C-alpha atoms as a printed R data frame, in Angstrom:
   type eleno elety resid chain resno       x       y       z
1  ATOM     1    CA   MET     A     1 -20.188  -3.686 -51.767
2  ATOM     2    CA   THR     A     2 -23.299  -5.203 -51.125
3  ATOM     3    CA   ASP     A     3 -22.221  -8.215 -49.246
4  ATOM     4    CA   THR     A     4 -22.686  -8.571 -45.719
5  ATOM     5    CA   THR     A     5 -19.920  -9.571 -43.416
6  ATOM     6    CA   GLN     A     6 -19.844 -12.974 -41.235
7  ATOM     7    CA   GLU     A     7 -17.860 -11.407 -38.514
8  ATOM     8    CA   PRO     A     8 -19.563 -10.375 -35.310
9  ATOM     9    CA   VAL     A     9 -19.365  -6.553 -34.118
10 ATOM    10    CA   HIS     A    10 -17.522  -6.003 -31.160
11 ATOM    11    CA   SER     A    11 -19.366  -4.316 -28.339
12 ATOM    12    CA   SER     A    12 -17.602  -1.566 -26.161
13 ATOM    13    CA   ASN     A    13 -17.023  -3.756 -23.360
14 ATOM    14    CA   GLN     A    14 -14.778  -5.999 -25.229
15 ATOM    15    CA   THR     A    15 -11.879  -3.705 -26.142
16 ATOM    16    CA   GLY     A    16  -9.032  -5.975 -24.730
17 ATOM    17    CA   ASP     A    17  -7.747  -3.261 -22.490
18 ATOM    18    CA   ILE     A    18  -8.125  -3.772 -18.581
19 ATOM    19    CA   SER     A    19  -9.781  -0.786 -17.019
20 ATOM    20    CA   ARG     A    20  -7.964   0.261 -13.744
21 ATOM    21    CA   SER     A    21  -8.683   2.931 -11.264
22 ATOM    22    CA   TYR     A    22  -6.031   5.477 -10.698
23 ATOM    23    CA   TRP     A    23  -5.305   4.256  -6.900
24 ATOM    24    CA   SER     A    24  -4.852   0.698  -8.296
25 ATOM    25    CA   ASP     A    25  -2.331   1.830 -10.935
26 ATOM    26    CA   VAL     A    26  -0.626   4.223  -7.858
27 ATOM    27    CA   TRP     A    27  -0.332   0.879  -5.599
28 ATOM    28    CA   ARG     A    28   1.015  -1.367  -8.486
29 ATOM    29    CA   GLN     A    29   3.804   1.145  -9.481
30 ATOM    30    CA   PHE     A    30   4.564   1.613  -5.575
31 ATOM    31    CA   ARG     A    31   5.094  -2.042  -5.234
32 ATOM    32    CA   SER     A    32   7.258  -2.254  -8.249
33 ATOM    33    CA   HIS     A    33   9.835   0.103  -6.471
34 ATOM    34    CA   LYS     A    34  11.929  -1.476  -4.238
35 ATOM    35    CA   GLY     A    35  13.073   1.664  -2.156
36 ATOM    36    CA   ALA     A    36   9.376   2.754  -1.458
37 ATOM    37    CA   MET     A    37   8.669  -0.601  -0.271
38 ATOM    38    CA   ALA     A    38  11.598  -0.470   2.160
39 ATOM    39    CA   GLY     A    39  10.551   2.736   3.322
40 ATOM    40    CA   ALA     A    40   7.281   1.791   3.646
41 ATOM    41    CA   ILE     A    41   8.221  -1.186   5.939
42 ATOM    42    CA   VAL     A    42  10.271   0.879   8.099
43 ATOM    43    CA   PHE     A    43   7.689   3.615   8.413
44 ATOM    44    CA   PHE     A    44   5.013   1.364   9.618
45 ATOM    45    CA   GLY     A    45   7.551  -0.575  11.548
46 ATOM    46    CA   ILE     A    46   8.039   2.640  13.681
47 ATOM    47    CA   ILE     A    47   4.405   3.057  13.896
48 ATOM    48    CA   PHE     A    48   3.677  -0.351  15.080
49 ATOM    49    CA   ALA     A    49   6.764  -0.175  17.619
50 ATOM    50    CA   THR     A    50   5.437   3.202  18.836
51 ATOM    51    CA   LEU     A    51   1.842   1.933  19.415
52 ATOM    52    CA   LEU     A    52   2.579  -1.320  21.234
53 ATOM    53    CA   GLY     A    53   5.867  -0.218  22.920
54 ATOM    54    CA   PRO     A    54   3.839   1.042  26.186
55 ATOM    55    CA   TRP     A    55   2.633  -2.612  26.824
56 ATOM    56    CA   PHE     A    56   6.005  -4.106  26.717
57 ATOM    57    CA   TYR     A    57   8.036  -1.363  28.648
58 ATOM    58    CA   ASN     A    58   5.946  -0.256  32.020
59 ATOM    59    CA   VAL     A    59   8.254   2.202  33.329
60 ATOM    60    CA   ASP     A    60   6.287   5.523  35.050
61 ATOM    61    CA   ALA     A    61   7.929   8.342  32.796
62 ATOM    62    CA   THR     A    62   7.375  10.951  35.392
63 ATOM    63    CA   PHE     A    63   9.260   8.778  38.475
64 ATOM    64    CA   ILE     A    64  12.556  10.535  39.148
65 ATOM    65    CA   ASP     A    65  15.091   8.307  41.347
66 ATOM    66    CA   ILE     A    66  17.448  10.914  42.226
67 ATOM    67    CA   ARG     A    67  19.699   8.432  44.593
68 ATOM    68    CA   SER     A    68  20.075   6.106  41.569
69 ATOM    69    CA   ARG     A    69  22.762   8.851  39.981
């Protein structure tokens, strides 16, 4: 019982576990879910189209041409 050990004592930062934040864990789980990623792509595609659409489709929304009916 009086012998000393030759192994170094591990410090608290060498536990072997990788520390992840809550949001990085949420993002990792979200990326692994195929349905969620497909929904996110569709959602951001719609947002992208609504933001860029007026630059490509230049028609006055208040103009009504009655004779073209």
